[in-house]
mmCIF file of C-alpha atoms in Angstrom:
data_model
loop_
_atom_site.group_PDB
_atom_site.id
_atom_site.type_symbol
_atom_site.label_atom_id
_atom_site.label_comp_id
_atom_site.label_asym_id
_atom_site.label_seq_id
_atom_site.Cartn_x
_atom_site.Cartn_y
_atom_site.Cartn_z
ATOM 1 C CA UNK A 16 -43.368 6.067 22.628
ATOM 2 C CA UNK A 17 -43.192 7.081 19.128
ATOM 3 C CA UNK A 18 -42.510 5.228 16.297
ATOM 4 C CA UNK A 19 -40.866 6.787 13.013
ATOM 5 C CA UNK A 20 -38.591 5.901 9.762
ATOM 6 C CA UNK A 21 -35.632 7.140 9.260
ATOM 7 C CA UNK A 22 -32.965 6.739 6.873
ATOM 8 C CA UNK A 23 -34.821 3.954 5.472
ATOM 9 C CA UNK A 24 -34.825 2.659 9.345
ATOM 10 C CA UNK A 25 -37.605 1.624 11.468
ATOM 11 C CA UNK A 26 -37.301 3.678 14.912
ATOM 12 C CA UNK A 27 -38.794 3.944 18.241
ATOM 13 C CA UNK A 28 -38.259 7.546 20.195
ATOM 14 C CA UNK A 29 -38.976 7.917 23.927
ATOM 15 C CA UNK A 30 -38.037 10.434 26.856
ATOM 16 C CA UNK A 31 -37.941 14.224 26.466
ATOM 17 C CA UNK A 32 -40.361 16.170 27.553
ATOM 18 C CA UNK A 33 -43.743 14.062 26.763
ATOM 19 C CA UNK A 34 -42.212 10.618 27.049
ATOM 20 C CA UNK A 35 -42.654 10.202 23.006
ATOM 21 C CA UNK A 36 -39.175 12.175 22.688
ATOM 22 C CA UNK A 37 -40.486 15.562 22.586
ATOM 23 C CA UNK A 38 -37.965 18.378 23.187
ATOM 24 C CA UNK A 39 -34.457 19.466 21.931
ATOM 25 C CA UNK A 40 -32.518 17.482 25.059
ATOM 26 C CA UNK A 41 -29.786 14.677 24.824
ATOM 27 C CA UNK A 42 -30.177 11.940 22.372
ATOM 28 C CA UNK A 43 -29.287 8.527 23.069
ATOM 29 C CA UNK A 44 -29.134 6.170 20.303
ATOM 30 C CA UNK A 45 -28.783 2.390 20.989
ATOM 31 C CA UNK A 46 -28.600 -0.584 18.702
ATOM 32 C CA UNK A 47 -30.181 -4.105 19.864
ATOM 33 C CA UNK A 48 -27.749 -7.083 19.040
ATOM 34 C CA UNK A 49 -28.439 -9.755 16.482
ATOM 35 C CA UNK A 50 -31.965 -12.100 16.855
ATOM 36 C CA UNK A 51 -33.540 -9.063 19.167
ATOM 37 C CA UNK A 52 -36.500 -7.655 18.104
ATOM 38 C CA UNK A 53 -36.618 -4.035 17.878
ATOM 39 C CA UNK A 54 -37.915 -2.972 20.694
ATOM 40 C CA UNK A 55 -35.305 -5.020 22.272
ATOM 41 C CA UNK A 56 -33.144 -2.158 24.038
ATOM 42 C CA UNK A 57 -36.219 0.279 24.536
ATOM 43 C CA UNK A 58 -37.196 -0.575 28.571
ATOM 44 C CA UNK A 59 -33.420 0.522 29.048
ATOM 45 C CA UNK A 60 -35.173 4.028 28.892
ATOM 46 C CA UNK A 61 -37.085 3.304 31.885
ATOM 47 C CA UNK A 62 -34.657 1.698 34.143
ATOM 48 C CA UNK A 63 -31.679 4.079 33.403
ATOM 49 C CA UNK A 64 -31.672 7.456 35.757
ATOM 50 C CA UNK A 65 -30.437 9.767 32.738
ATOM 51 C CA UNK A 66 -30.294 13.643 32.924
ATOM 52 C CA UNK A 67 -33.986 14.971 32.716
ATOM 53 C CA UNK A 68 -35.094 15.554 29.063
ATOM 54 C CA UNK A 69 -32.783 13.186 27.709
ATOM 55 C CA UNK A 70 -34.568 11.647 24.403
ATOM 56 C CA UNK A 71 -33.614 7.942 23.498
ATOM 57 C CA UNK A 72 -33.501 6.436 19.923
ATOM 58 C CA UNK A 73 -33.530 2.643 19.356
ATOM 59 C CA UNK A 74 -33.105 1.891 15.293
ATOM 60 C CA UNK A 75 -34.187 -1.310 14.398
ATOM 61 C CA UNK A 76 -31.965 -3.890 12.544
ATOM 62 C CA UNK A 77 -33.270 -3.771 8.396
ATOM 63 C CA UNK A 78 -32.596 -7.696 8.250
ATOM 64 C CA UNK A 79 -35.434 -10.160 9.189
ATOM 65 C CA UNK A 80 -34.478 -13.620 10.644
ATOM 66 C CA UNK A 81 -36.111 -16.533 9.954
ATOM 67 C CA UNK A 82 -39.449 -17.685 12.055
ATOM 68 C CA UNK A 83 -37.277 -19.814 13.919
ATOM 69 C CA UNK A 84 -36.014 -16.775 15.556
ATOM 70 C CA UNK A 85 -39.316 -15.202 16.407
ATOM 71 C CA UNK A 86 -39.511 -12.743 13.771
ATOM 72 C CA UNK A 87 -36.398 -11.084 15.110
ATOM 73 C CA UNK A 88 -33.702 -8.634 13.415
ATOM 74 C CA UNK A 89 -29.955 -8.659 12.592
ATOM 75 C CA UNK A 90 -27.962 -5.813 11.318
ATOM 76 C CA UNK A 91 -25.732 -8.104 8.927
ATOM 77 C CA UNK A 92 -26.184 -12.377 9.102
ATOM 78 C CA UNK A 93 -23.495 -14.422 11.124
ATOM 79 C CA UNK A 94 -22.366 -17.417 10.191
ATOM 80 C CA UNK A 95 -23.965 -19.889 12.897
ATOM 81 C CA UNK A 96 -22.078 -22.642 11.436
ATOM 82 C CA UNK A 97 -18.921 -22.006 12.250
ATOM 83 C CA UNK A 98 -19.593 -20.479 15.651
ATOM 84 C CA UNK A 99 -20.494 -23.950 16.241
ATOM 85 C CA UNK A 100 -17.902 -25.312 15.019
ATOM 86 C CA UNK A 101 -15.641 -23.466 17.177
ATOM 87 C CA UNK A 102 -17.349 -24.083 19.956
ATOM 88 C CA UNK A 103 -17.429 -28.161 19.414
ATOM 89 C CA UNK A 104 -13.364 -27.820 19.606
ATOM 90 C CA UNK A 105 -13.145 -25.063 22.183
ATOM 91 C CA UNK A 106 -11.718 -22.366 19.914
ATOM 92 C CA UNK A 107 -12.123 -18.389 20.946
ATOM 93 C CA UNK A 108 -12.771 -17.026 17.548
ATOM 94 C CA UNK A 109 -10.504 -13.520 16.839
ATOM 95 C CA UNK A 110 -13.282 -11.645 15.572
ATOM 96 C CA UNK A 111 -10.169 -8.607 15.653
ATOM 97 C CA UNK A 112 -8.946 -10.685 12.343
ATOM 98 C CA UNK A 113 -12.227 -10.494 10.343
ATOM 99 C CA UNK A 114 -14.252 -8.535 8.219
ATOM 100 C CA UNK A 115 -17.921 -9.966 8.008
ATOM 101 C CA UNK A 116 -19.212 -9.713 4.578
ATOM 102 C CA UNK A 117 -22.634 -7.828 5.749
ATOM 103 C CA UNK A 118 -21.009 -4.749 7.119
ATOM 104 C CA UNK A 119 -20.410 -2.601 4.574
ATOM 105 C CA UNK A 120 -23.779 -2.584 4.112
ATOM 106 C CA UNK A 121 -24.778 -2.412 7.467
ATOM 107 C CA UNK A 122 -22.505 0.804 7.738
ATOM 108 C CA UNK A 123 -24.034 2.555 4.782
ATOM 109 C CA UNK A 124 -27.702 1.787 6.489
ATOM 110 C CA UNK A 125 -26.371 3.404 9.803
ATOM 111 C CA UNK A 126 -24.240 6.378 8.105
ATOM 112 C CA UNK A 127 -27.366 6.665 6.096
ATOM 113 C CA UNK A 128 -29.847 7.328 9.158
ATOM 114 C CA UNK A 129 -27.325 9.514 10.927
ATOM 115 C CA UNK A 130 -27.529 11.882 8.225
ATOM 116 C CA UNK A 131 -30.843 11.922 7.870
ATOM 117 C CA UNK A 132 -31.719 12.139 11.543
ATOM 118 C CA UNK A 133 -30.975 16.036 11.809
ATOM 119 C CA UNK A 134 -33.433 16.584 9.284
ATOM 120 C CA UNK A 135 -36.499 14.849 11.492
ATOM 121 C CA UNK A 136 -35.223 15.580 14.737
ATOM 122 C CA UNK A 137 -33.604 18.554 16.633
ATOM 123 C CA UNK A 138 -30.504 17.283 17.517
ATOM 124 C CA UNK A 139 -26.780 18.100 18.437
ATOM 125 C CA UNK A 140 -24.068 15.768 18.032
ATOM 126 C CA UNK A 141 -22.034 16.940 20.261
ATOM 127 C CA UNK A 142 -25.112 16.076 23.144
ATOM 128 C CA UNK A 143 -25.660 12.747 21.491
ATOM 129 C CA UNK A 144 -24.266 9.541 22.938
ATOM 130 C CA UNK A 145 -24.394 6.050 20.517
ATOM 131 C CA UNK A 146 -23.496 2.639 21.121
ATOM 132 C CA UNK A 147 -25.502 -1.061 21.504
ATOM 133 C CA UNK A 148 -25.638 -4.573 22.592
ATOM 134 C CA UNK A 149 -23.404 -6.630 20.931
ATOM 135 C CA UNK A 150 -23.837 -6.914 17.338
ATOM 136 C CA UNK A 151 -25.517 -3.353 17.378
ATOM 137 C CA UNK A 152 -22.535 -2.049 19.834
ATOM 138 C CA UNK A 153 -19.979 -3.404 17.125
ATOM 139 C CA UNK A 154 -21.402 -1.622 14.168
ATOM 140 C CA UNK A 155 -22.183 1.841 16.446
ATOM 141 C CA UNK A 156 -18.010 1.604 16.813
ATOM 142 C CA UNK A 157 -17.152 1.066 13.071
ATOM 143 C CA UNK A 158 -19.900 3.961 12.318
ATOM 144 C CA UNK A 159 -18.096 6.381 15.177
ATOM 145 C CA UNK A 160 -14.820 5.308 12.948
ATOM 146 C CA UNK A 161 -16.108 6.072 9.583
ATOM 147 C CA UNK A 162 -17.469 9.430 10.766
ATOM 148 C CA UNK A 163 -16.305 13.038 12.075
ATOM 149 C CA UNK A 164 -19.679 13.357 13.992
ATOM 150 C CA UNK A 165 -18.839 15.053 17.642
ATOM 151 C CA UNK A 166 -20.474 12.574 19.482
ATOM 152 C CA UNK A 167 -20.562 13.111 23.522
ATOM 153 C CA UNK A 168 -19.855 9.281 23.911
ATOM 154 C CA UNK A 169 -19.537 6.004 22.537
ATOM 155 C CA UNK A 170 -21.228 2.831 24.618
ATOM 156 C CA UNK A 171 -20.260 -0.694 24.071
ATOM 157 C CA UNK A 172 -22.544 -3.225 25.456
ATOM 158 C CA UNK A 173 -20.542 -6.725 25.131
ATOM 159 C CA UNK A 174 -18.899 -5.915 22.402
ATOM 160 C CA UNK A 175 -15.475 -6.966 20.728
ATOM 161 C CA UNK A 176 -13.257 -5.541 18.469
ATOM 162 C CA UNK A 177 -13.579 -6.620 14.804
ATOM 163 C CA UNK A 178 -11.842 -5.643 11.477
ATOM 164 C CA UNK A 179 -8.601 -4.200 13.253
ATOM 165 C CA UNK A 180 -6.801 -4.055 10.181
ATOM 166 C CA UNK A 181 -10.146 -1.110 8.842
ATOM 167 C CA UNK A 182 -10.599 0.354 12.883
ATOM 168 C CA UNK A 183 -7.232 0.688 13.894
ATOM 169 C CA UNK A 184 -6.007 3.282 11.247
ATOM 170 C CA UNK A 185 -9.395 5.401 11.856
ATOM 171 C CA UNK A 186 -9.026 5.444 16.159
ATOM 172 C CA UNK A 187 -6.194 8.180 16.693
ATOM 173 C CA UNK A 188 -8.732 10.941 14.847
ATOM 174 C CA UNK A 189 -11.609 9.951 17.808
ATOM 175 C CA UNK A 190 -8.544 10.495 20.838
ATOM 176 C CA UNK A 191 -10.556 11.864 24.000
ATOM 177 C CA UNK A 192 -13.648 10.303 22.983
ATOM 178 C CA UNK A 193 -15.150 9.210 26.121
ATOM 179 C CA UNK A 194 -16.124 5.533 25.948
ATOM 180 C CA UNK A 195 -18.566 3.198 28.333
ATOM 181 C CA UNK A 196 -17.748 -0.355 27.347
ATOM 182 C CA UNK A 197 -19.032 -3.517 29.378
ATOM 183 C CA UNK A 198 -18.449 -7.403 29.392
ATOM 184 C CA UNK A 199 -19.389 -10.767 30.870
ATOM 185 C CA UNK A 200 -16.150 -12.755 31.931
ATOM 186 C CA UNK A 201 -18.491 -15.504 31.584
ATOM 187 C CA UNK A 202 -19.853 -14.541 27.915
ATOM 188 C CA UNK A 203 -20.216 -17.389 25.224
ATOM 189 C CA UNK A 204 -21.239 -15.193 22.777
ATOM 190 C CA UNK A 205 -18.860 -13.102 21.991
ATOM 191 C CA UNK A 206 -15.262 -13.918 24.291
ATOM 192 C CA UNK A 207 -13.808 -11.737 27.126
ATOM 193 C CA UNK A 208 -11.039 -11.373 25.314
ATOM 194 C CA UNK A 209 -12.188 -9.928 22.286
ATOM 195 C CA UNK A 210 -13.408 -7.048 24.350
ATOM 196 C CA UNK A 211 -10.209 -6.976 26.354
ATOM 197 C CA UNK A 212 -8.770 -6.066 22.947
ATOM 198 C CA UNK A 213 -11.163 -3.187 22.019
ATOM 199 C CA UNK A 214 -10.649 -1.660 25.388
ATOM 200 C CA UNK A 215 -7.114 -1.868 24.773
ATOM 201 C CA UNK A 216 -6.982 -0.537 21.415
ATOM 202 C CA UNK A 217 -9.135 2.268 21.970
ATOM 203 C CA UNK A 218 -7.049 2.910 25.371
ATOM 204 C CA UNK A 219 -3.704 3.145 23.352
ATOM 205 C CA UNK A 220 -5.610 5.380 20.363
ATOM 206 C CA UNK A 221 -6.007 8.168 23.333
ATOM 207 C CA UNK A 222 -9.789 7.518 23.948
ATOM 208 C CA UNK A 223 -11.508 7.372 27.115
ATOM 209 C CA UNK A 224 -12.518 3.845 27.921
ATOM 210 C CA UNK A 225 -14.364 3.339 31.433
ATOM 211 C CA UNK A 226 -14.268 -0.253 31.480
ATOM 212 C CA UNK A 227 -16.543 -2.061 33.591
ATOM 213 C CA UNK A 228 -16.498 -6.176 33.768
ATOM 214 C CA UNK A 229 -19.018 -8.084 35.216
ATOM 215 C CA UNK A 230 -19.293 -12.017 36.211
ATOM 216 C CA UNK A 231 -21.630 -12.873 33.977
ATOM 217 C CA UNK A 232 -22.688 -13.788 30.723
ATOM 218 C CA UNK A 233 -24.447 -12.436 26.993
ATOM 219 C CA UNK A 234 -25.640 -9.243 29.028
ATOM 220 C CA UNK A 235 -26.264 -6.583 30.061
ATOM 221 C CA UNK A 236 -26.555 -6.537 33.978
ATOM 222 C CA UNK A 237 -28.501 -3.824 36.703
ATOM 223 C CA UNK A 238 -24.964 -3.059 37.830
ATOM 224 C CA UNK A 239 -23.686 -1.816 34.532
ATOM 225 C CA UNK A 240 -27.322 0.154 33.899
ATOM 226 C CA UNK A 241 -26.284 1.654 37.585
ATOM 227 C CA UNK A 242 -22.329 2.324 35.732
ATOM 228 C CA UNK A 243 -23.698 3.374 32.466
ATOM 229 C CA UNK A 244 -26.144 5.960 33.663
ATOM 230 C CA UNK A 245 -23.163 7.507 35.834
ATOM 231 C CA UNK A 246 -21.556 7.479 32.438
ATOM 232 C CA UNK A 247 -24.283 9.197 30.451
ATOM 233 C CA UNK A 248 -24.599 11.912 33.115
ATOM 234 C CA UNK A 249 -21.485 12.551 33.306
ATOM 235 C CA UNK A 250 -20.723 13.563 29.544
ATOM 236 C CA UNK A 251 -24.145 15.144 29.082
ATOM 237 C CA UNK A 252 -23.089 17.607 31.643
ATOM 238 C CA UNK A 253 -19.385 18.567 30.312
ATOM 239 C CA UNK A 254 -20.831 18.213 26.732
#
């Protein structure tokens, strides 16, 4: 594995050709989810069957969480609080309805290192799939939004849709996009629901959603590694 900075972000490269992601093959680029640390995502290299040469990227999260979280990253802070809160009176927060005040930022970080990236790394958009886990699969879809890179494929890793009233205007111009997106019916992170609702706004923006959910929580299960690298073959060879 190699490690590298780029766009101001710490990242860890593996795959290609020498296993330190050598080469000029696909690029996958996934985000770990808030409190990971940020190697978080990276055995997902080893376990998923992906087309041979396929480089992976893992970016880790700029923000550093307090000790009591291990010395662990976040991409913009939540409000812990009130997730709480919710869950004491058995609310389902509609993240759809809200804009978290971090993400701006956060999307300027990630814009920022995807247009740097070409400049370390051969790459081609149009062979590159990006996505994450939760909090990191949530800012990978408002970056695919703000941006006319040709990605291959967008993956969304529990997931939900947030800021509908920014996303929704900016989905039409991604129609065909083909799109992996997983969820635990079970998940108390982040609700079924709120992924229901990406799937189904994507779906009706013309994108290509394969949906896949699981019985099961905060996630990301051996059966949806099995789905996903089905998924990433499959675009890598059309791309």
């Amino acid at each position: 594995m190699n490690e590298m900075t780029v766009g101001g972000l710490k990242v860890r490269l593996t795959g290609g050709v020498d296993g330190e992601g050598g080469g000029d093959g696909p690029l996958v680029i996934l985000l770990h989810g808030f409190g990971a640390p940020g190697d978080d995502l990276v055995p997902l290299a080893e376990v998923i069957d992906a087309p041979d040469g396929t480089r992976w990227l893992f970016p880790e999260g700029p923000l550093p969480l307090s000790l009591d979280f291990g010395g662990t990253r976040a991409w913009w802070i939540i409000d812990f609080a009130r997730i709480q809160e919710d869950r004491a009176a058995g609310r389902i927060r509609d993240l759809s309805v809200e804009v978290p005040q971090g993400l701006a930022l956060a999307r300027e970080r990630i814009l920022g290192f995807l247009q740097e990236l070409p400049r370390q790394l051969p790459i081609d958009y149009k062979k590159t799939v990006i996505g994450g886990f939760s909090q990191g699969a949530m800012l990978t879809c408002d970056a695919v939004l703000q941006t006319d890179y040709p990605f291959a494929g967008l993956v969304q890793l529990s997931g939900n849709l947030l800021a509908q009233a920014v996303w929704s205007p900016l989905m039409t111009k991604r129609r065909s996009l083909p799109v992996f997106q997983s969820h635990g019916t079970k998940d108390d992170i982040l609700p079924h629901i709120g992924a229901e609702r990406l799937r189904d706004a994507l779906t009706q923006s013309g994108l290509v959603v394969e949906w896949h959910s699981f019985h099961g929580g905060h996630e990301i299960p051996y059966s949806v590694l099995h789905q996903l690298n089905g998924f990433l073959t499959k675009v890598f060879t059309t791309a």
